[in-house]
């Protein structure tokens, strides 16, 4: 193969305020599972930079759970579809597919023999089902609720018991198989968000929006106690997870804390304070071996430290929303990847280790559309919040003074020779020393993207008129040279090679064109292959190859001197179009997409 996948830096869980996030644990203790968009993300719990992504659901996936055998994962989506797939092979072959309910799946539980599955959520005819994993045949009825079911669990010992928790403020207790409704648990006064049997099956716990946790006998369903006296938490509780020995559990709450409980004594041993911001609300948790994980509304994954409850051992960051742009920059001898997303969030990643963080302070408030690093070691970004920002890469914090307000929305940004060119709706803006020095209006065409030649004397601007317009930079002004390059369609992206020898352009008619700069921008080659609009282009540092990616989910690596020599990466981000590309070195390409994932590929010519 001319290419191989080198690293996957996964997205964070997709979060929603006031909605519990179910995190799946691996029975072998190595991995944990969550969902974002159409993806199921499998991450190594010891080293979360190791990730695998399953993208086969046509709709947004909401929950995924390992079978107790560890060989299969069942995942459910908003349409009610359940896919059961192999975990042992990289291909994740589909074993079975069912649609047990006609709406959003909220939770999934397996019996300990990995033969039966319970699925609950928000269906039209019913809110849950329990069936044989290999035939889909029903093994009971999940009834007894008037509103959607949020949570389900099955006792992992015989005699089997099944329990559900619903928005109707009740829990339900079932015996089986075949599972039959026995009685209602009526202790909560608001939505019941989570219900979980202890590993040995002796206890059952429920957690609710009323801030209470109730403990029941796992065999009879009789109420035994409640945790924390009158209330376990000051806010609603979204998730519970038992310790492996069943003596303790953790609870995650909207009051921005996680509590560790001694279940027998009914008291909190430790309270983990996760912050004071709304984004610090805790919506999910998982206790796996010695790891205590919680999920914040921000999507951050926190590894809790029993010995230091106010400071997690580590916090996994990244993106929860689709990534729009990226760039690569070397600093202190290491390569860093910078990525900007749909919600204005910018992240930086160590390209080798995947260690990552976001800039501190207040940054963009809307989509980051384009980014580039300038000669002064600033990350220059433009955003739909109508600003350009210069963020110092060594300080790694947003500066309130280095924000330039634009008259209209900037779509593209390019820097070279001390200048920054911003292409905005209806105008071109030239900046120097982080200030506007020249504005050009009434262009007579709608500019889409602009780049400055590495020499710093020419700017090329691509328009929706299918032309590249060339301007010279004279003093602090842009002068229209009256020279245009005819392309096949509206320009979607373009870039100069780093040596300034070539300008490569892509358009919405699916054509890539390379122009030879020294020959008066004569056409060097045209490249055909994309079968939907390409949207991103990046030159390899070798100045002989460039990569394009787009709506057809394909990435092509083209050889500038030979249009027939190309490398094709199909399905670089399955079911998601490629939004941005960058190179770490001549043999390492970075791709990103609306799946909020950053991938690195080794390219062999």
PDB file of C-alpha atoms in Angstrom, residues 12-16 18-24 33-37 39 60-64 106-107 193-194 196 238-240 252 282-286 295-296 299:
ATOM      1  CA  UNK A  12     -14.420  13.815  22.437  1.00  0.00           C
ATOM      2  CA  UNK A  13     -17.908  12.565  23.382  1.00  0.00           C
ATOM      3  CA  UNK A  14     -20.748  14.582  21.889  1.00  0.00           C
ATOM      4  CA  UNK A  15     -22.510  16.222  24.831  1.00  0.00           C
ATOM      5  CA  UNK A  16     -25.844  17.902  25.395  1.00  0.00           C
ATOM      6  CA  UNK A  18     -29.034  18.053  30.827  1.00  0.00           C
ATOM      7  CA  UNK A  19     -28.620  14.742  28.973  1.00  0.00           C
ATOM      8  CA  UNK A  20     -26.734  11.812  30.495  1.00  0.00           C
ATOM      9  CA  UNK A  21     -23.826  10.338  28.510  1.00  0.00           C
ATOM     10  CA  UNK A  22     -23.435   6.571  28.746  1.00  0.00           C
ATOM     11  CA  UNK A  23     -19.792   5.442  28.656  1.00  0.00           C
ATOM     12  CA  UNK A  24     -19.135   1.802  27.797  1.00  0.00           C
ATOM     13  CA  UNK A  33     -16.331   3.477  24.515  1.00  0.00           C
ATOM     14  CA  UNK A  34     -18.390   6.556  23.692  1.00  0.00           C
ATOM     15  CA  UNK A  35     -20.092   8.183  20.731  1.00  0.00           C
ATOM     16  CA  UNK A  36     -19.807  11.398  18.737  1.00  0.00           C
ATOM     17  CA  UNK A  37     -21.939  12.043  15.655  1.00  0.00           C
ATOM     18  CA  UNK A  39     -18.899   7.516  15.189  1.00  0.00           C
ATOM     19  CA  UNK A  60     -26.132   9.801  14.963  1.00  0.00           C
ATOM     20  CA  UNK A  61     -25.010   7.044  17.370  1.00  0.00           C
ATOM     21  CA  UNK A  62     -26.027   7.513  20.983  1.00  0.00           C
ATOM     22  CA  UNK A  63     -24.667   4.557  22.965  1.00  0.00           C
ATOM     23  CA  UNK A  64     -22.329   1.582  22.600  1.00  0.00           C
ATOM     24  CA  UNK A 106     -30.716   5.680  25.138  1.00  0.00           C
ATOM     25  CA  UNK A 107     -29.116   2.603  26.703  1.00  0.00           C
ATOM     26  CA  UNK A 193     -31.503   9.036  34.660  1.00  0.00           C
ATOM     27  CA  UNK A 194     -29.558   5.911  35.536  1.00  0.00           C
ATOM     28  CA  UNK A 196     -27.261  -0.072  37.621  1.00  0.00           C
ATOM     29  CA  UNK A 238     -26.834  11.713  35.442  1.00  0.00           C
ATOM     30  CA  UNK A 239     -24.705   8.613  35.863  1.00  0.00           C
ATOM     31  CA  UNK A 240     -23.550   5.928  38.304  1.00  0.00           C
ATOM     32  CA  UNK A 252     -21.814  12.252  38.278  1.00  0.00           C
ATOM     33  CA  UNK A 282     -20.711  16.030  35.066  1.00  0.00           C
ATOM     34  CA  UNK A 283     -22.880  13.939  32.738  1.00  0.00           C
ATOM     35  CA  UNK A 284     -21.200  10.543  32.613  1.00  0.00           C
ATOM     36  CA  UNK A 285     -18.827   8.271  34.552  1.00  0.00           C
ATOM     37  CA  UNK A 286     -17.060   4.923  34.398  1.00  0.00           C
ATOM     38  CA  UNK A 295     -17.276  13.246  31.437  1.00  0.00           C
ATOM     39  CA  UNK A 296     -17.869  16.995  31.626  1.00  0.00           C
ATOM     40  CA  UNK A 299     -16.753  16.756  26.488  1.00  0.00           C
TER      41      UNK A 299
END
